[in-house]
XYZ file of C-alpha atoms in Angstrom:
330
model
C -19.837 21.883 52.060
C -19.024 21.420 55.574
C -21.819 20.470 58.052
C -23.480 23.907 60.113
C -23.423 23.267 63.742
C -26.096 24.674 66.105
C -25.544 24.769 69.739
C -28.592 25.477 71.369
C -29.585 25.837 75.074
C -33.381 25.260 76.258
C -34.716 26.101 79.195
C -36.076 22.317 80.917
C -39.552 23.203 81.046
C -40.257 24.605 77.478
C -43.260 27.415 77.915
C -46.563 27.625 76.557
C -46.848 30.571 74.296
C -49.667 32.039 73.574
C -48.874 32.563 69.685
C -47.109 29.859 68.672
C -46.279 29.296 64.943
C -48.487 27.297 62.453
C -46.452 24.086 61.907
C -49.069 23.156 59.358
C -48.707 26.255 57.272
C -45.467 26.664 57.431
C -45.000 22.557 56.294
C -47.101 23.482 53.633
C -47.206 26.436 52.465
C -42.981 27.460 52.726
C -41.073 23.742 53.143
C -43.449 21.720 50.967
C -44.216 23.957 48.647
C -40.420 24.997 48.452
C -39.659 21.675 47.560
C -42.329 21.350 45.222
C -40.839 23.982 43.334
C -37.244 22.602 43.361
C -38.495 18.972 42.201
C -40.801 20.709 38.957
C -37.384 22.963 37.826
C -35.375 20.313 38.373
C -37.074 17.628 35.861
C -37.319 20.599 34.009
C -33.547 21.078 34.171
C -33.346 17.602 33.209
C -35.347 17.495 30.122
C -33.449 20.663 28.811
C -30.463 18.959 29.096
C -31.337 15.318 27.764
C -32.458 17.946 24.380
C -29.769 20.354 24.600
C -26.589 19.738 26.716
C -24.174 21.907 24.942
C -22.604 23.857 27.349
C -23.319 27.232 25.747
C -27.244 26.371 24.770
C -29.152 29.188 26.445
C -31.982 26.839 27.192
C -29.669 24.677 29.260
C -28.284 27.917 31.127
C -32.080 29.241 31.396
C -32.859 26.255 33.117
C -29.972 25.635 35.133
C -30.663 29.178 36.666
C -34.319 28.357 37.678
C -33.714 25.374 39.323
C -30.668 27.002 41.257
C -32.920 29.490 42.260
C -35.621 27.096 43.323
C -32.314 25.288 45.543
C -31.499 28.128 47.195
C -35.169 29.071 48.243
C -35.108 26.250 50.430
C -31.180 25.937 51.282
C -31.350 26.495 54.495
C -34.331 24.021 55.620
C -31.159 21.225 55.758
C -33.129 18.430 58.582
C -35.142 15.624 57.839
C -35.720 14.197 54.206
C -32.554 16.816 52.800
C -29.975 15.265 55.196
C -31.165 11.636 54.453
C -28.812 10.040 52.189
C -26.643 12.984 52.186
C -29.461 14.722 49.470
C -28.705 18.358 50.446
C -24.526 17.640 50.205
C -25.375 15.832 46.290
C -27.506 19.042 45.330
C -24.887 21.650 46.683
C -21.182 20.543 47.918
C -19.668 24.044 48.871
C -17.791 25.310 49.916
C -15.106 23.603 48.162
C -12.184 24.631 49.963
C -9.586 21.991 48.476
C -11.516 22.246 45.374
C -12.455 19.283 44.960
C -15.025 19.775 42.623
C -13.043 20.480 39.466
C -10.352 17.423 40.521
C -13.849 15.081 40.595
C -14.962 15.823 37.141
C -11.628 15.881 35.660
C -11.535 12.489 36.889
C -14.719 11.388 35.260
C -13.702 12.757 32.230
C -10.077 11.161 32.254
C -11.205 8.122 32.801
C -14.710 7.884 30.654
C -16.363 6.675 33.770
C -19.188 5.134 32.283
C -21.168 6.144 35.484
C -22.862 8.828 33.685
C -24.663 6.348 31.846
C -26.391 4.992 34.664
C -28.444 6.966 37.656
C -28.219 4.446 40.479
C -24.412 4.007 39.129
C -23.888 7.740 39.437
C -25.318 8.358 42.793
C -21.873 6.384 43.885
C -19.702 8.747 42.266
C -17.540 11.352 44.617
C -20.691 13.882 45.661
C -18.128 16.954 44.600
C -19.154 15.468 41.040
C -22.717 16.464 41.624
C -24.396 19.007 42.504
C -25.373 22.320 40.887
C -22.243 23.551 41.522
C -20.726 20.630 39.745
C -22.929 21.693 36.908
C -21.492 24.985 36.802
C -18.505 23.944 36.298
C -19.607 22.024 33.436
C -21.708 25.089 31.852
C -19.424 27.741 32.798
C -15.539 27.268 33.288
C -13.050 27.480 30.223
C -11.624 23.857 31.856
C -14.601 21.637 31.106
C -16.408 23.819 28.621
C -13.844 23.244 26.030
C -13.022 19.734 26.539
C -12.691 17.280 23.417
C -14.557 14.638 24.033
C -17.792 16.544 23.372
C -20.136 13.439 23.627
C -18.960 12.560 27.120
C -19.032 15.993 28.523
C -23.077 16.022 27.144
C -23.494 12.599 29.182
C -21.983 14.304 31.864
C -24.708 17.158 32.139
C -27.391 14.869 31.361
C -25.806 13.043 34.157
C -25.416 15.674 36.841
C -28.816 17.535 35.339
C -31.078 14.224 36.105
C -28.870 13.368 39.612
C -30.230 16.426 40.520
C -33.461 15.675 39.382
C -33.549 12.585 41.136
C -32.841 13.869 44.635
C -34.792 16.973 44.324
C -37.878 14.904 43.937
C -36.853 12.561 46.756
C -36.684 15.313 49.359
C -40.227 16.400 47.817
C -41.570 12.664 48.436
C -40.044 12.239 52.087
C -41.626 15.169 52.862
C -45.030 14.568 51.783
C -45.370 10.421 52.749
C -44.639 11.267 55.967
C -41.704 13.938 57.637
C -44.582 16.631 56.756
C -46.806 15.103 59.187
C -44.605 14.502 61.868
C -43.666 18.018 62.275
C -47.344 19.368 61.649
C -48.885 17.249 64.242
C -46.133 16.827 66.877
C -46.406 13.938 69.436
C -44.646 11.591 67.824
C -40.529 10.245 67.894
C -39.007 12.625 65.777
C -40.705 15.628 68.033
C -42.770 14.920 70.969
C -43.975 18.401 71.525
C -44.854 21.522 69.367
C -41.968 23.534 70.885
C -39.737 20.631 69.504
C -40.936 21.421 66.222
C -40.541 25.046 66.385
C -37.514 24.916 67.948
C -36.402 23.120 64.776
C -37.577 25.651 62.331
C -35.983 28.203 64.625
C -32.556 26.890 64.081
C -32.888 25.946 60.590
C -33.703 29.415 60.320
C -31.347 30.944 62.391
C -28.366 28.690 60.887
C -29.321 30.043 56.845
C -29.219 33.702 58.234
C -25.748 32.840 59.548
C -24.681 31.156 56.343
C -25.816 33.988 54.385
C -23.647 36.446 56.837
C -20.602 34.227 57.632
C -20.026 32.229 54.302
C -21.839 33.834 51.558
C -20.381 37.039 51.986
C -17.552 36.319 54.740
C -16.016 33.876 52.715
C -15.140 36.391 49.522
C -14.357 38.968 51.787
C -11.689 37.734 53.373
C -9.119 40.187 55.425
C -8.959 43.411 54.817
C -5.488 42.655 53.560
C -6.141 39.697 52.039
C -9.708 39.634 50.531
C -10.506 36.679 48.388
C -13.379 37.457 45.519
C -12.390 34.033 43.848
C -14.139 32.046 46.429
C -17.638 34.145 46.332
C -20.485 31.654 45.721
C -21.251 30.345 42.080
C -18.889 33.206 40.379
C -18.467 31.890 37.392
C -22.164 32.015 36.660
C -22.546 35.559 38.383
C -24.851 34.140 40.598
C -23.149 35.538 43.886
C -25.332 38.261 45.220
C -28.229 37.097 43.543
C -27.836 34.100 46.078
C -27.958 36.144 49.041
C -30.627 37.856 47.434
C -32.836 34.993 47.318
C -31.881 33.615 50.658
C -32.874 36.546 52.103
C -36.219 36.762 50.562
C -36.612 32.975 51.801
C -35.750 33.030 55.098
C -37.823 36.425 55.402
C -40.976 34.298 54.723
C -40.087 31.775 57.251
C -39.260 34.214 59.886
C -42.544 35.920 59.088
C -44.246 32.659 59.767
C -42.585 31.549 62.743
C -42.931 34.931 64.335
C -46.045 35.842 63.539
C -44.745 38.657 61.519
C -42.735 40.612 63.585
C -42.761 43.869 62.757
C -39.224 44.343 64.003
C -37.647 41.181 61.962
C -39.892 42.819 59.047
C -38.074 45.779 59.307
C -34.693 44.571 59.346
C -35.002 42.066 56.164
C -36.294 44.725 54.267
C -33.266 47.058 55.251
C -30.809 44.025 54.228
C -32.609 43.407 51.402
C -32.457 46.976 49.976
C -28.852 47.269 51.017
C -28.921 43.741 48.617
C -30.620 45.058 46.050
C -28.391 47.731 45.936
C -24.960 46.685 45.754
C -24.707 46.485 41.529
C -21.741 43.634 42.279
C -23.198 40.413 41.045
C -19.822 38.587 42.090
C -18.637 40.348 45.218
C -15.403 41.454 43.051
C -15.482 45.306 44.883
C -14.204 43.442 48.142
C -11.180 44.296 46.657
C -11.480 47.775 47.310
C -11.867 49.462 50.797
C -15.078 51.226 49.533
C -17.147 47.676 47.973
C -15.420 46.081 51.018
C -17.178 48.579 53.268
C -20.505 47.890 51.310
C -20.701 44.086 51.887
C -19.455 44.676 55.799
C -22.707 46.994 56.108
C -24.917 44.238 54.489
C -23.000 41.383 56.578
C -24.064 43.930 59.474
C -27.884 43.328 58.274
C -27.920 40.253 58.488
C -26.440 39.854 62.015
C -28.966 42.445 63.026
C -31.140 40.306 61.639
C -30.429 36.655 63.571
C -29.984 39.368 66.740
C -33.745 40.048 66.620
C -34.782 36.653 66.109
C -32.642 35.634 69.147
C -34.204 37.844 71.416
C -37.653 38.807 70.192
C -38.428 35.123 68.692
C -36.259 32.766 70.650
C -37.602 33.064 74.180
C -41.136 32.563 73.024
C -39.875 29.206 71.556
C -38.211 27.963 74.569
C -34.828 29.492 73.087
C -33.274 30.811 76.138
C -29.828 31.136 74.926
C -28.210 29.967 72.216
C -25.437 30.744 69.148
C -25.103 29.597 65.645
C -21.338 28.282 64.344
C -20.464 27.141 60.620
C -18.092 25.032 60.630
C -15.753 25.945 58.009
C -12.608 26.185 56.881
């Protein structure tokens, strides 16, 4: 996945506002707690698959999709203990635009890297190798679901499964020995003032809205002549729109917190996430068509509204005088 850039201009002398967000609550009770959730379905993901690793066992799929959905409630908090040691890139490389993912394992399996029998040995291997999308692959697509070497493939979920596992529960840790505290109780190297801290929030925030808009659903769309469904967002597990489903619902709760529930921002997640809730295309395949196509635009449209709000009802309370998000992609 390739890195989200932020530019962001402050004013020099950042305001005092009046209601400014709860950086403990929202450490605790959305970040921490977020991660808390990832790091318990992740060991659970693990100990599924060190019992059943067949790629077809529907207690390994069950699994898989809880701790997915645990990932992408807190996808878009990507600073501090997630960017150390490239955590957030090992749990979820994608996009993949020179696929890279499928060449990686193909290469593990050619070879019988005998990585996957050691953790500290597989946190070396190629990061398009690991990953819950790399587990998809695994679970999911006719190319590694049916290799021969069935014993391998199992150490190679067990592999990926407990990798996952591993840096789930390191993000969880950084965050409670220490990066929790520094951005509850600002005054310190890594942010001197509140506004530094909110300001942080604020763009992780801002940034997973524009994700959501600009990859999650721009990405499949495509042209208009030239829409591309194959690239929508774990497709082969039909996990595309339930993705922006549960982004939305994530980043909702954050902007509630850092806004001190806007009633305006309110209003215009619940409108995307009806529009969501509505589409019936769990893979984004009716881009194809000028009438799905027009039905993803509209929600893209939500979303947009959405990050327009927070610019300009949030922002400027925050010191945010004028700013833009950019992905960087491909």
């Amino acid at each position: 996945m390739r890195a989200l850039v932020i530019a962001v201009s402050t004013v020099l002398a950042p305001p005092a506002f009046a209601d400014a967000p709860d950086l403990k609550a929202i450490v605790e009770t959305h970040v921490i707690a977020g991660y808390d959730k990832l790091a318990r379905e992740a060991e659970s993901l693990r100990a599924t698959a060190a019992a059943h690793c067949e790629a077809d066992h529907p207690a390994l799929h069950a699994a898989y999709h809880l701790a997915f959905d645990a990932w992408v409630g807190v996808s878009h908090l990507r600073f501090g203990p997630s960017e150390q040691e490239d955590r957030a890139f090992a749990l979820a490389f994608w996009p993949d635009p020179r696929g890279s993912t499928p060449k990686a394992l193909a290469a593990l399996i050619e070879d019988e890297d005998p990585a996957v029998l050691d953790a500290e040995e597989f946190a070396k291997v190629s990061i398009a190798a690991r990953g819950f999308y790399a587990l998809e692959f695994l679970l999911f697509d006719p190319q590694f679901t049916g290799v021969e070497d069935e014993d391998y493939h199992c150490a190679l979920v067990q592999a990926v499964a407990a990798d996952i596992a591993i840096n789930s529960t390191a993000i969880l840790e950084g965050w409670e020995s220490g990066y929790g505290e520094l951005m509850s109780s600002p005054g310190n190297d890594e942010y001197r003032t509140p506004t530094e801290a909110a300001q942080q929030i604020f763009t992780s925030l801002s940034t997973g809205l524009e994700f959501t808009s600009q990859t999650r659903l721009g990405r499949p769309m495509g042209t208009f002549e030239r829409p591309r469904p194959n690239r929508a967002e774990a497709r082969r597990s039909e996990r595309s729109l339930r993705h922006v489903i549960l982004a939305l619902e994530a980043t909702q709760a954050l902007a509630a917190l850092i806004s001190n529930e806007n009633q305006n921002l309110e209003l215009a997640f619940n409108a995307a996430l009806q529009r969501a809730q509505e589409l019936d295309d769990p893979v984004f395949a009716g881009v194809s068509n000028p009438q799905g196509r027009f039905k993803v635009e509209v929600l893209q449209q939500n979303i947009e509204t959405i990050n327009r709000i927070l610019a300009e009802d949030v922002g400027p309370s925050l010191g945010i005088a004028a700013g833009f998000n950019s992905l960087d992609g491909d």
